[in-house]
PDB file of C-alpha atoms and ligand atoms in Angstrom:
ATOM      1  CA  MET G   1       0.000   0.000   0.000  1.00 47.00           C
ATOM      2  CA  SER G   2       1.615   3.249  -1.093  1.00 53.00           C
ATOM      3  CA  HIS G   3      -0.826   5.725   0.477  1.00 71.00           C
ATOM      4  CA  PRO G   4      -1.239   6.245   4.228  1.00 72.00           C
ATOM      5  CA  PRO G   5      -3.926   3.871   5.513  1.00 78.00           C
ATOM      6  CA  ARG G   6      -7.439   5.197   5.176  1.00 94.00           C
ATOM      7  CA  ILE G   7      -8.942   4.877   8.613  1.00 97.00           C
ATOM      8  CA  ASP G   8     -12.532   5.288   9.806  1.00 98.00           C
ATOM      9  CA  LEU G   9     -13.046   4.565  13.493  1.00 98.00           C
ATOM     10  CA  HIS G  10     -16.700   5.511  14.013  1.00 98.00           C
ATOM     11  CA  CYS G  11     -19.807   4.202  12.248  1.00 98.00           C
ATOM     12  CA  HIS G  12     -23.121   2.454  12.856  1.00 98.00           C
ATOM     13  CA  SER G  13     -24.793  -0.683  11.554  1.00 98.00           C
ATOM     14  CA  SER G  14     -28.340  -1.998  11.865  1.00 98.00           C
ATOM     15  CA  ALA G  15     -27.269  -3.552  15.176  1.00 98.00           C
ATOM     16  CA  SER G  16     -27.918  -0.001  16.467  1.00 98.00           C
ATOM     17  CA  ASP G  17     -29.324   2.920  14.450  1.00 98.00           C
ATOM     18  CA  GLY G  18     -27.429   2.473  11.175  1.00 98.00           C
ATOM     19  CA  LEU G  19     -29.258   1.507   7.990  1.00 98.00           C
ATOM     20  CA  LEU G  20     -26.833  -1.131   6.668  1.00 98.00           C
ATOM     21  CA  SER G  21     -26.193  -4.600   8.028  1.00 98.00           C
ATOM     22  CA  PRO G  22     -22.704  -5.050   9.515  1.00 98.00           C
ATOM     23  CA  ARG G  23     -21.689  -6.983   6.381  1.00 98.00           C
ATOM     24  CA  ASP G  24     -23.002  -4.349   3.952  1.00 98.00           C
ATOM     25  CA  LEU G  25     -21.312  -1.622   5.969  1.00 98.00           C
ATOM     26  CA  VAL G  26     -17.946  -3.358   5.626  1.00 98.00           C
ATOM     27  CA  LEU G  27     -18.480  -3.879   1.880  1.00 98.00           C
ATOM     28  CA  ARG G  28     -19.297  -0.206   1.458  1.00 98.00           C
ATOM     29  CA  ALA G  29     -16.176   0.768   3.400  1.00 98.00           C
ATOM     30  CA  ARG G  30     -14.109  -1.490   1.125  1.00 98.00           C
ATOM     31  CA  ALA G  31     -15.665   0.096  -1.975  1.00 98.00           C
ATOM     32  CA  ASN G  32     -14.780   3.528  -0.536  1.00 97.00           C
ATOM     33  CA  GLY G  33     -11.135   2.509  -0.152  1.00 97.00           C
ATOM     34  CA  VAL G  34     -11.150   2.229   3.642  1.00 97.00           C
ATOM     35  CA  ASP G  35      -8.229   0.123   4.943  1.00 97.00           C
ATOM     36  CA  VAL G  36      -9.059   0.116   8.666  1.00 98.00           C
ATOM     37  CA  LEU G  37     -12.631   0.235   9.969  1.00 98.00           C
ATOM     38  CA  ALA G  38     -14.105   0.242  13.484  1.00 98.00           C
ATOM     39  CA  LEU G  39     -17.800  -0.489  13.959  1.00 99.00           C
ATOM     40  CA  THR G  40     -19.036   1.531  16.942  1.00 99.00           C
ATOM     41  CA  ASP G  41     -22.715   0.804  17.460  1.00 99.00           C
ATOM     42  CA  HIS G  42     -24.526   2.628  20.250  1.00 99.00           C
ATOM     43  CA  ASP G  43     -24.339   0.609  23.499  1.00 99.00           C
ATOM     44  CA  GLU G  44     -24.174  -2.649  21.539  1.00 99.00           C
ATOM     45  CA  VAL G  45     -21.585  -5.155  20.335  1.00 99.00           C
ATOM     46  CA  ALA G  46     -23.977  -7.559  18.549  1.00 98.00           C
ATOM     47  CA  GLY G  47     -22.870  -6.480  15.058  1.00 98.00           C
ATOM     48  CA  LEU G  48     -19.135  -7.010  15.573  1.00 99.00           C
ATOM     49  CA  ALA G  49     -18.905 -10.729  14.762  1.00 98.00           C
ATOM     50  CA  GLU G  50     -20.621 -10.339  11.367  1.00 98.00           C
ATOM     51  CA  ALA G  51     -18.605  -7.223  10.510  1.00 99.00           C
ATOM     52  CA  SER G  52     -15.371  -8.875  11.551  1.00 98.00           C
ATOM     53  CA  GLN G  53     -16.097 -11.929   9.383  1.00 98.00           C
ATOM     54  CA  ALA G  54     -16.955  -9.741   6.366  1.00 98.00           C
ATOM     55  CA  ALA G  55     -13.783  -7.713   6.908  1.00 98.00           C
ATOM     56  CA  ARG G  56     -11.667 -10.880   6.871  1.00 97.00           C
ATOM     57  CA  GLU G  57     -13.238 -11.856   3.558  1.00 97.00           C
ATOM     58  CA  CYS G  58     -12.474  -8.542   1.880  1.00 94.00           C
ATOM     59  CA  ALA G  59      -9.125  -7.827   3.554  1.00 92.00           C
ATOM     60  CA  ILE G  60     -10.119  -4.804   5.585  1.00 96.00           C
ATOM     61  CA  VAL G  61      -8.478  -4.432   8.987  1.00 97.00           C
ATOM     62  CA  PHE G  62     -11.367  -4.533  11.444  1.00 98.00           C
ATOM     63  CA  VAL G  63     -11.430  -2.956  14.899  1.00 98.00           C
ATOM     64  CA  ASP G  64     -13.997  -3.968  17.516  1.00 98.00           C
ATOM     65  CA  GLY G  65     -15.686  -0.829  18.818  1.00 99.00           C
ATOM     66  CA  VAL G  66     -18.684   0.569  20.656  1.00 99.00           C
ATOM     67  CA  GLU G  67     -20.154   4.020  21.352  1.00 99.00           C
ATOM     68  CA  VAL G  68     -21.353   4.317  24.938  1.00 99.00           C
ATOM     69  CA  SER G  69     -24.057   6.825  25.906  1.00 99.00           C
ATOM     70  CA  VAL G  70     -23.082   8.842  28.981  1.00 99.00           C
ATOM     71  CA  THR G  71     -24.695  11.545  31.100  1.00 98.00           C
ATOM     72  CA  TRP G  72     -22.129  14.045  32.313  1.00 98.00           C
ATOM     73  CA  GLY G  73     -22.882  17.421  33.888  1.00 96.00           C
ATOM     74  CA  GLY G  74     -26.515  17.095  32.868  1.00 95.00           C
ATOM     75  CA  ILE G  75     -25.836  16.586  29.170  1.00 97.00           C
ATOM     76  CA  THR G  76     -25.382  13.534  26.951  1.00 98.00           C
ATOM     77  CA  ILE G  77     -21.822  12.678  25.939  1.00 98.00           C
ATOM     78  CA  HIS G  78     -20.758   9.788  23.732  1.00 98.00           C
ATOM     79  CA  VAL G  79     -17.614   7.791  24.479  1.00 99.00           C
ATOM     80  CA  VAL G  80     -16.218   5.540  21.784  1.00 99.00           C
ATOM     81  CA  GLY G  81     -14.362   2.396  22.848  1.00 99.00           C
ATOM     82  CA  LEU G  82     -11.831   1.008  20.377  1.00 99.00           C
ATOM     83  CA  ARG G  83     -10.216  -2.450  20.416  1.00 98.00           C
ATOM     84  CA  ILE G  84     -12.608  -3.637  23.079  1.00 98.00           C
ATOM     85  CA  ASP G  85     -13.170  -7.310  23.805  1.00 98.00           C
ATOM     86  CA  PRO G  86     -16.805  -7.882  22.735  1.00 98.00           C
ATOM     87  CA  SER G  87     -17.075 -10.924  25.001  1.00 98.00           C
ATOM     88  CA  HIS G  88     -15.932  -9.157  28.172  1.00 98.00           C
ATOM     89  CA  VAL G  89     -18.470  -9.819  30.932  1.00 98.00           C
ATOM     90  CA  GLY G  90     -18.248  -6.463  32.700  1.00 98.00           C
ATOM     91  CA  LEU G  91     -18.557  -4.534  29.441  1.00 98.00           C
ATOM     92  CA  ASN G  92     -21.573  -6.582  28.409  1.00 98.00           C
ATOM     93  CA  GLN G  93     -23.264  -6.177  31.785  1.00 98.00           C
ATOM     94  CA  GLY G  94     -22.810  -2.415  31.563  1.00 98.00           C
ATOM     95  CA  LEU G  95     -24.035  -2.169  27.981  1.00 99.00           C
ATOM     96  CA  GLY G  96     -26.946  -4.498  28.777  1.00 98.00           C
ATOM     97  CA  ALA G  97     -28.105  -2.113  31.503  1.00 98.00           C
ATOM     98  CA  VAL G  98     -27.891   0.857  29.119  1.00 99.00           C
ATOM     99  CA  ARG G  99     -29.889  -1.028  26.472  1.00 98.00           C
ATOM    100  CA  ALA G 100     -32.553  -1.910  29.053  1.00 98.00           C
ATOM    101  CA  SER G 101     -32.782   1.753  29.999  1.00 98.00           C
ATOM    102  CA  ARG G 102     -33.263   2.581  26.294  1.00 98.00           C
ATOM    103  CA  ILE G 103     -36.351   0.369  26.215  1.00 98.00           C
ATOM    104  CA  ALA G 104     -37.787   2.095  29.297  1.00 98.00           C
ATOM    105  CA  ARG G 105     -37.025   5.483  27.699  1.00 98.00           C
ATOM    106  CA  ALA G 106     -38.691   4.398  24.455  1.00 98.00           C
ATOM    107  CA  ARG G 107     -41.929   3.717  26.348  1.00 98.00           C
ATOM    108  CA  ARG G 108     -41.746   7.228  27.805  1.00 98.00           C
ATOM    109  CA  ILE G 109     -41.036   8.733  24.373  1.00 98.00           C
ATOM    110  CA  ALA G 110     -44.062   6.884  22.972  1.00 98.00           C
ATOM    111  CA  ARG G 111     -46.261   8.212  25.789  1.00 98.00           C
ATOM    112  CA  ALA G 112     -45.034  11.735  25.124  1.00 98.00           C
ATOM    113  CA  LEU G 113     -45.757  11.385  21.412  1.00 98.00           C
ATOM    114  CA  ASP G 114     -49.205   9.967  22.274  1.00 98.00           C
ATOM    115  CA  GLY G 115     -49.792  13.194  24.153  1.00 97.00           C
ATOM    116  CA  ALA G 116     -48.821  15.108  21.015  1.00 96.00           C
ATOM    117  CA  GLY G 117     -51.419  13.178  19.034  1.00 97.00           C
ATOM    118  CA  ILE G 118     -49.080  10.624  17.431  1.00 98.00           C
ATOM    119  CA  ALA G 119     -50.247   7.099  18.265  1.00 98.00           C
ATOM    120  CA  GLY G 120     -48.463   3.784  17.909  1.00 98.00           C
ATOM    121  CA  SER G 121     -44.914   5.133  17.864  1.00 98.00           C
ATOM    122  CA  LEU G 122     -43.359   2.413  20.054  1.00 98.00           C
ATOM    123  CA  GLU G 123     -44.482  -0.334  17.675  1.00 98.00           C
ATOM    124  CA  GLY G 124     -43.675   1.957  14.747  1.00 98.00           C
ATOM    125  CA  ALA G 125     -40.143   2.620  15.975  1.00 98.00           C
ATOM    126  CA  LEU G 126     -39.530  -1.049  16.780  1.00 98.00           C
ATOM    127  CA  ALA G 127     -40.471  -1.941  13.210  1.00 98.00           C
ATOM    128  CA  TYR G 128     -37.377   0.052  12.149  1.00 98.00           C
ATOM    129  CA  ALA G 129     -35.119  -1.561  14.767  1.00 98.00           C
ATOM    130  CA  ALA G 130     -33.447  -4.580  13.179  1.00 98.00           C
ATOM    131  CA  ASN G 131     -32.102  -5.302  16.650  1.00 98.00           C
ATOM    132  CA  PRO G 132     -35.067  -5.120  19.061  1.00 97.00           C
ATOM    133  CA  ASN G 133     -32.632  -4.873  21.981  1.00 97.00           C
ATOM    134  CA  LEU G 134     -31.371  -1.506  20.766  1.00 98.00           C
ATOM    135  CA  ILE G 135     -34.038   1.118  20.346  1.00 98.00           C
ATOM    136  CA  SER G 136     -32.931   4.650  19.562  1.00 98.00           C
ATOM    137  CA  ARG G 137     -34.495   8.008  18.830  1.00 98.00           C
ATOM    138  CA  THR G 138     -33.393   7.460  15.235  1.00 98.00           C
ATOM    139  CA  HIS G 139     -35.924   4.606  14.964  1.00 98.00           C
ATOM    140  CA  PHE G 140     -38.650   6.934  16.217  1.00 98.00           C
ATOM    141  CA  ALA G 141     -37.483   9.522  13.686  1.00 98.00           C
ATOM    142  CA  ARG G 142     -37.800   7.061  10.794  1.00 98.00           C
ATOM    143  CA  PHE G 143     -41.321   6.155  11.930  1.00 98.00           C
ATOM    144  CA  LEU G 144     -42.283   9.851  12.190  1.00 98.00           C
ATOM    145  CA  VAL G 145     -41.014  10.449   8.643  1.00 98.00           C
ATOM    146  CA  GLU G 146     -43.115   7.466   7.488  1.00 97.00           C
ATOM    147  CA  LYS G 147     -46.110   9.105   9.180  1.00 97.00           C
ATOM    148  CA  GLY G 148     -45.466  12.295   7.221  1.00 97.00           C
ATOM    149  CA  CYS G 149     -44.568  14.380  10.293  1.00 97.00           C
ATOM    150  CA  ALA G 150     -41.609  15.823   8.343  1.00 96.00           C
ATOM    151  CA  SER G 151     -39.831  14.984   5.127  1.00 95.00           C
ATOM    152  CA  ASP G 152     -36.526  13.773   6.565  1.00 95.00           C
ATOM    153  CA  VAL G 153     -34.955  12.451   9.747  1.00 95.00           C
ATOM    154  CA  ARG G 154     -33.013  15.631  10.468  1.00 95.00           C
ATOM    155  CA  THR G 155     -36.143  17.817  10.361  1.00 97.00           C
ATOM    156  CA  VAL G 156     -38.174  15.339  12.385  1.00 98.00           C
ATOM    157  CA  PHE G 157     -35.510  15.394  15.096  1.00 97.00           C
ATOM    158  CA  GLN G 158     -35.697  19.176  15.347  1.00 97.00           C
ATOM    159  CA  ARG G 159     -39.499  19.197  15.493  1.00 98.00           C
ATOM    160  CA  TYR G 160     -40.167  16.203  17.734  1.00 98.00           C
ATOM    161  CA  LEU G 161     -37.151  14.631  19.396  1.00 98.00           C
ATOM    162  CA  VAL G 162     -34.631  17.213  20.590  1.00 97.00           C
ATOM    163  CA  SER G 163     -34.706  18.808  24.046  1.00 94.00           C
ATOM    164  CA  GLY G 164     -37.805  21.001  24.360  1.00 95.00           C
ATOM    165  CA  ALA G 165     -39.692  19.195  21.569  1.00 98.00           C
ATOM    166  CA  PRO G 166     -42.917  17.241  22.287  1.00 97.00           C
ATOM    167  CA  GLY G 167     -41.371  13.762  22.011  1.00 98.00           C
ATOM    168  CA  HIS G 168     -38.320  14.513  24.131  1.00 98.00           C
ATOM    169  CA  VAL G 169     -38.004  12.939  27.568  1.00 98.00           C
ATOM    170  CA  PRO G 170     -35.138  13.352  30.029  1.00 97.00           C
ATOM    171  CA  HIS G 171     -32.923  10.327  30.471  1.00 98.00           C
ATOM    172  CA  ARG G 172     -29.946   9.327  32.565  1.00 98.00           C
ATOM    173  CA  TRP G 173     -27.294   7.345  30.671  1.00 98.00           C
ATOM    174  CA  ALA G 174     -24.187   5.681  32.104  1.00 98.00           C
ATOM    175  CA  ALA G 175     -21.783   7.621  34.330  1.00 98.00           C
ATOM    176  CA  LEU G 176     -18.586   8.739  32.589  1.00 99.00           C
ATOM    177  CA  ALA G 177     -16.475   6.760  35.084  1.00 98.00           C
ATOM    178  CA  ASP G 178     -18.471   3.593  34.384  1.00 99.00           C
ATOM    179  CA  ALA G 179     -18.305   3.939  30.590  1.00 99.00           C
ATOM    180  CA  VAL G 180     -14.544   4.520  30.632  1.00 99.00           C
ATOM    181  CA  GLY G 181     -14.164   1.681  33.146  1.00 98.00           C
ATOM    182  CA  TRP G 182     -16.104  -0.831  31.015  1.00 98.00           C
ATOM    183  CA  ILE G 183     -14.079   0.065  27.927  1.00 99.00           C
ATOM    184  CA  ARG G 184     -10.737  -0.096  29.713  1.00 98.00           C
ATOM    185  CA  SER G 185     -11.461  -3.275  31.629  1.00 98.00           C
ATOM    186  CA  SER G 186     -12.258  -4.989  28.320  1.00 98.00           C
ATOM    187  CA  GLY G 187      -8.860  -3.921  26.983  1.00 98.00           C
ATOM    188  CA  GLY G 188     -10.148  -0.983  24.927  1.00 98.00           C
ATOM    189  CA  THR G 189      -9.164   2.644  24.463  1.00 98.00           C
ATOM    190  CA  ALA G 190     -11.744   5.282  25.428  1.00 99.00           C
ATOM    191  CA  VAL G 191     -12.221   8.215  23.052  1.00 99.00           C
ATOM    192  CA  ILE G 192     -14.494  11.279  23.395  1.00 98.00           C
ATOM    193  CA  ALA G 193     -16.806  11.151  20.360  1.00 98.00           C
ATOM    194  CA  HIS G 194     -17.624  14.207  18.201  1.00 97.00           C
ATOM    195  CA  PRO G 195     -16.669  16.830  20.817  1.00 97.00           C
ATOM    196  CA  GLY G 196     -18.065  19.628  18.644  1.00 95.00           C
ATOM    197  CA  ARG G 197     -21.590  18.325  19.099  1.00 95.00           C
ATOM    198  CA  TYR G 198     -21.862  19.127  22.813  1.00 96.00           C
ATOM    199  CA  LYS G 199     -23.138  22.445  24.010  1.00 92.00           C
ATOM    200  CA  LEU G 200     -20.089  23.135  26.151  1.00 96.00           C
ATOM    201  CA  ASN G 201     -18.074  26.335  26.337  1.00 96.00           C
ATOM    202  CA  GLY G 202     -14.275  26.215  26.354  1.00 95.00           C
ATOM    203  CA  GLU G 203     -14.083  26.074  30.133  1.00 97.00           C
ATOM    204  CA  GLN G 204     -16.628  23.238  30.420  1.00 98.00           C
ATOM    205  CA  MET G 205     -14.891  21.292  27.639  1.00 98.00           C
ATOM    206  CA  ARG G 206     -11.628  21.537  29.590  1.00 98.00           C
ATOM    207  CA  VAL G 207     -13.338  20.243  32.730  1.00 98.00           C
ATOM    208  CA  LEU G 208     -14.730  17.305  30.724  1.00 98.00           C
ATOM    209  CA  LEU G 209     -11.395  16.461  29.107  1.00 98.00           C
ATOM    210  CA  GLY G 210      -9.529  16.739  32.415  1.00 98.00           C
ATOM    211  CA  GLU G 211     -12.002  14.454  34.167  1.00 98.00           C
ATOM    212  CA  PHE G 212     -12.013  12.033  31.241  1.00 98.00           C
ATOM    213  CA  ARG G 213      -8.234  11.819  31.225  1.00 98.00           C
ATOM    214  CA  ASP G 214      -8.100  11.365  35.009  1.00 98.00           C
ATOM    215  CA  LEU G 215     -10.530   8.433  34.634  1.00 98.00           C
ATOM    216  CA  GLY G 216      -8.212   6.769  32.121  1.00 98.00           C
ATOM    217  CA  GLY G 217      -9.694   8.149  28.891  1.00 98.00           C
ATOM    218  CA  GLU G 218      -7.032   8.378  26.197  1.00 98.00           C
ATOM    219  CA  GLY G 219      -8.419   9.854  23.001  1.00 98.00           C
ATOM    220  CA  ILE G 220     -10.594  12.469  21.328  1.00 98.00           C
ATOM    221  CA  GLU G 221     -12.154  12.539  17.875  1.00 98.00           C
ATOM    222  CA  VAL G 222     -10.567  15.449  16.061  1.00 98.00           C
ATOM    223  CA  VAL G 223     -11.899  14.747  12.576  1.00 97.00           C
ATOM    224  CA  THR G 224     -15.539  13.612  12.548  1.00 95.00           C
ATOM    225  CA  GLY G 225     -18.462  13.443  10.132  1.00 91.00           C
ATOM    226  CA  ASN G 226     -19.621  16.895  11.168  1.00 80.00           C
ATOM    227  CA  TYR G 227     -16.131  18.147  10.565  1.00 77.00           C
ATOM    228  CA  SER G 228     -15.368  21.814  10.154  1.00 88.00           C
ATOM    229  CA  PRO G 229     -11.750  22.925   9.681  1.00 92.00           C
ATOM    230  CA  GLN G 230     -12.156  25.330  12.617  1.00 94.00           C
ATOM    231  CA  GLN G 231     -13.370  22.567  14.954  1.00 93.00           C
ATOM    232  CA  ALA G 232     -10.638  20.189  13.853  1.00 96.00           C
ATOM    233  CA  ALA G 233      -8.060  22.873  14.645  1.00 97.00           C
ATOM    234  CA  ASP G 234      -9.648  23.623  18.033  1.00 97.00           C
ATOM    235  CA  PHE G 235      -9.929  19.977  19.081  1.00 97.00           C
ATOM    236  CA  GLY G 236      -6.479  19.216  17.710  1.00 98.00           C
ATOM    237  CA  ARG G 237      -5.109  21.907  20.041  1.00 98.00           C
ATOM    238  CA  LEU G 238      -7.060  20.455  22.957  1.00 98.00           C
ATOM    239  CA  ALA G 239      -5.728  16.972  22.160  1.00 98.00           C
ATOM    240  CA  LEU G 240      -2.181  18.343  22.422  1.00 98.00           C
ATOM    241  CA  GLU G 241      -2.965  20.364  25.556  1.00 98.00           C
ATOM    242  CA  PHE G 242      -4.455  17.342  27.352  1.00 98.00           C
ATOM    243  CA  GLY G 243      -2.060  14.760  25.950  1.00 98.00           C
ATOM    244  CA  LEU G 244      -4.913  12.892  24.258  1.00 98.00           C
ATOM    245  CA  LEU G 245      -4.562  10.695  21.197  1.00 98.00           C
ATOM    246  CA  ALA G 246      -6.409  11.875  18.084  1.00 98.00           C
ATOM    247  CA  SER G 247      -9.086   9.820  16.344  1.00 98.00           C
ATOM    248  CA  ARG G 248     -10.918  10.089  13.067  1.00 98.00           C
ATOM    249  CA  GLY G 249     -14.363   8.734  12.253  1.00 98.00           C
ATOM    250  CA  SER G 250     -17.241   9.476   9.907  1.00 97.00           C
ATOM    251  CA  ASP G 251     -20.136   8.596  12.275  1.00 98.00           C
ATOM    252  CA  PHE G 252     -21.771   7.182   9.139  1.00 98.00           C
ATOM    253  CA  HIS G 253     -25.347   5.916   9.710  1.00 98.00           C
ATOM    254  CA  GLY G 254     -26.443   5.145   6.175  1.00 97.00           C
ATOM    255  CA  PRO G 255     -26.755   6.356   2.597  1.00 96.00           C
ATOM    256  CA  GLY G 256     -29.084   9.343   2.444  1.00 90.00           C
ATOM    257  CA  GLU G 257     -28.994   9.936   6.215  1.00 91.00           C
ATOM    258  CA  SER G 258     -25.356  10.884   6.688  1.00 91.00           C
ATOM    259  CA  ARG G 259     -23.577  13.778   5.018  1.00 90.00           C
ATOM    260  CA  VAL G 260     -20.194  12.110   5.187  1.00 95.00           C
ATOM    261  CA  ASP G 261     -19.676   8.640   3.761  1.00 97.00           C
ATOM    262  CA  LEU G 262     -17.381   5.982   5.242  1.00 98.00           C
ATOM    263  CA  GLY G 263     -13.756   7.058   5.127  1.00 96.00           C
ATOM    264  CA  LYS G 264     -14.461  10.347   3.342  1.00 95.00           C
ATOM    265  CA  MET G 265     -12.919  12.735   5.842  1.00 94.00           C
ATOM    266  CA  PRO G 266      -9.688  14.736   5.735  1.00 93.00           C
ATOM    267  CA  ALA G 267      -6.518  13.375   7.339  1.00 94.00           C
ATOM    268  CA  LEU G 268      -5.479  14.234  10.877  1.00 96.00           C
ATOM    269  CA  ALA G 269      -3.024  17.122  11.216  1.00 96.00           C
ATOM    270  CA  ALA G 270       0.579  15.902  11.233  1.00 96.00           C
ATOM    271  CA  ASP G 271       1.362  17.234  14.734  1.00 97.00           C
ATOM    272  CA  LEU G 272      -1.232  14.981  16.381  1.00 98.00           C
ATOM    273  CA  LYS G 273      -0.557  11.509  17.731  1.00 98.00           C
ATOM    274  CA  PRO G 274      -3.133   9.175  16.164  1.00 98.00           C
ATOM    275  CA  VAL G 275      -4.977   6.772  18.437  1.00 98.00           C
ATOM    276  CA  TRP G 276      -3.673   3.990  16.158  1.00 98.00           C
ATOM    277  CA  HIS G 277      -0.005   5.014  16.536  1.00 97.00           C
ATOM    278  CA  ASP G 278       0.921   1.753  18.279  1.00 96.00           C
ATOM    279  CA  TRP G 279      -1.619  -0.628  16.712  1.00 97.00           C
ATOM    280  CA  GLU G 280       0.140  -3.599  15.130  1.00 91.00           C
ATOM    281  CA  CYS G 281      -2.877  -4.194  12.867  1.00 88.00           C
ATOM    282  CA  VAL G 282      -2.351  -0.798  11.218  1.00 89.00           C
ATOM    283  CA  ALA G 283       1.436  -1.061  11.082  1.00 85.00           C
ATOM    284  CA  ALA G 284       1.140  -4.484   9.435  1.00 80.00           C
ATOM    285  CA  HIS G 285      -1.173  -3.064   6.817  1.00 75.00           C
ATOM    286  CA  VAL G 286       1.063  -0.157   5.735  1.00 65.00           C
TER     287      VAL G 286
HETATM  288  P1  AMP K 301     -30.351   8.241  21.142  1.00 58.35           P
HETATM  289  O1  AMP K 301     -29.001   7.731  21.529  1.00 58.35           O
HETATM  290  O2  AMP K 301     -31.379   7.165  21.056  1.00 58.35           O
HETATM  291  O3  AMP K 301     -30.798   9.420  21.947  1.00 58.35           O
HETATM  292  O4  AMP K 301     -30.214   8.739  19.643  1.00 58.35           O
HETATM  293  C1  AMP K 301     -29.117   9.513  19.297  1.00 58.35           C
HETATM  294  C2  AMP K 301     -28.901   9.348  17.806  1.00 58.35           C
HETATM  295  O5  AMP K 301     -29.867  10.105  17.124  1.00 58.35           O
HETATM  296  C3  AMP K 301     -27.575   9.900  17.346  1.00 58.35           C
HETATM  297  O6  AMP K 301     -26.588   8.910  17.421  1.00 58.35           O
HETATM  298  C4  AMP K 301     -27.859  10.260  15.925  1.00 58.35           C
HETATM  299  O7  AMP K 301     -27.766   9.101  15.128  1.00 58.35           O
HETATM  300  C5  AMP K 301     -29.299  10.683  15.966  1.00 58.35           C
HETATM  301  N1  AMP K 301     -29.484  12.136  16.100  1.00 58.35           N
HETATM  302  C6  AMP K 301     -29.400  12.880  17.210  1.00 58.35           C
HETATM  303  N2  AMP K 301     -29.697  14.169  16.953  1.00 58.35           N
HETATM  304  C7  AMP K 301     -29.997  14.228  15.639  1.00 58.35           C
HETATM  305  C8  AMP K 301     -30.401  15.271  14.758  1.00 58.35           C
HETATM  306  N3  AMP K 301     -30.560  16.528  15.201  1.00 58.35           N
HETATM  307  N4  AMP K 301     -30.621  14.952  13.474  1.00 58.35           N
HETATM  308  C9  AMP K 301     -30.482  13.688  13.031  1.00 58.35           C
HETATM  309  N5  AMP K 301     -30.100  12.661  13.806  1.00 58.35           N
HETATM  310  C10 AMP K 301     -29.869  12.926  15.094  1.00 58.35           C
HETATM  311 MN1   MN K 302     -26.754   7.291  16.019  1.00 58.35          MN
HETATM  312 MN1   MN K 303     -22.646   9.865  18.861  1.00 58.35          MN
HETATM  313 MN1   MN K 304     -22.018   7.628  16.410  1.00 58.35          MN
END
């Protein structure tokens, strides 16, 4: 391989709220020229075996991942775990509890939507969940689009599912310490996902990164699907300031729903230390 490896360490399959099966996701990554792919489904590892098998067949380097939902300082933060052990008991117990809480939240979302005059949304959302153990707001969004509540998922989120909208309910996810602990105890590296998505000012972001690092967190996504050059520069500086490794991931959910396709992001700046700097699987591939 003459080019630097094309690496995408954040995406979703139908085991969570992605549109493609784990196998089809890997095939699409291959077609896009991705060399190293991590599947990071929300609070779920059920898609990893199929993705890993497909990756072996088409000679992609595959990385077992997960994206854990966390409540920190009253807001929702996502923590990506890379090179986890999908069979680790503690990790699975933790993720199982988060998935169970998703089902309880889904019932509350459905009640809230009932109150807004939209009936049958729990069954409707579950019909979009290929994995009935992992129900997400995205599944509700797809059902609401089907119902004609808005023309696309993004608009439906704004009108019905974000904080302050009629179908929004408060929810408490995992604690940051627990999420980092599950990832680390299963042998993985914890990475703050899409830091530009949180409504945190500079001071609050520094508190988060300091706490995260003190808990054993090691990385931060610098180049993400919602990439802007300004954000990449800002988070690159924070990675250096906090001694965090830099990651890169599209957060691809599916054709038509995601702006950025698998692997189609700019490279990390040269002064950053990539999260894969000491991964033999990447070194062997170069
Ligand atoms: P949940 O974890 O069930 O609350 O769902 C969060 C998921 O919803 C994210 O991972 C995105 O896939 C999707 N999402 C959140 N906000 C939006 C938005 N404004 N537009 C489109 N998708 C969104
Ligand atoms: Mn998602
Ligand atoms: Mn996320
Ligand atoms: Mn994601």
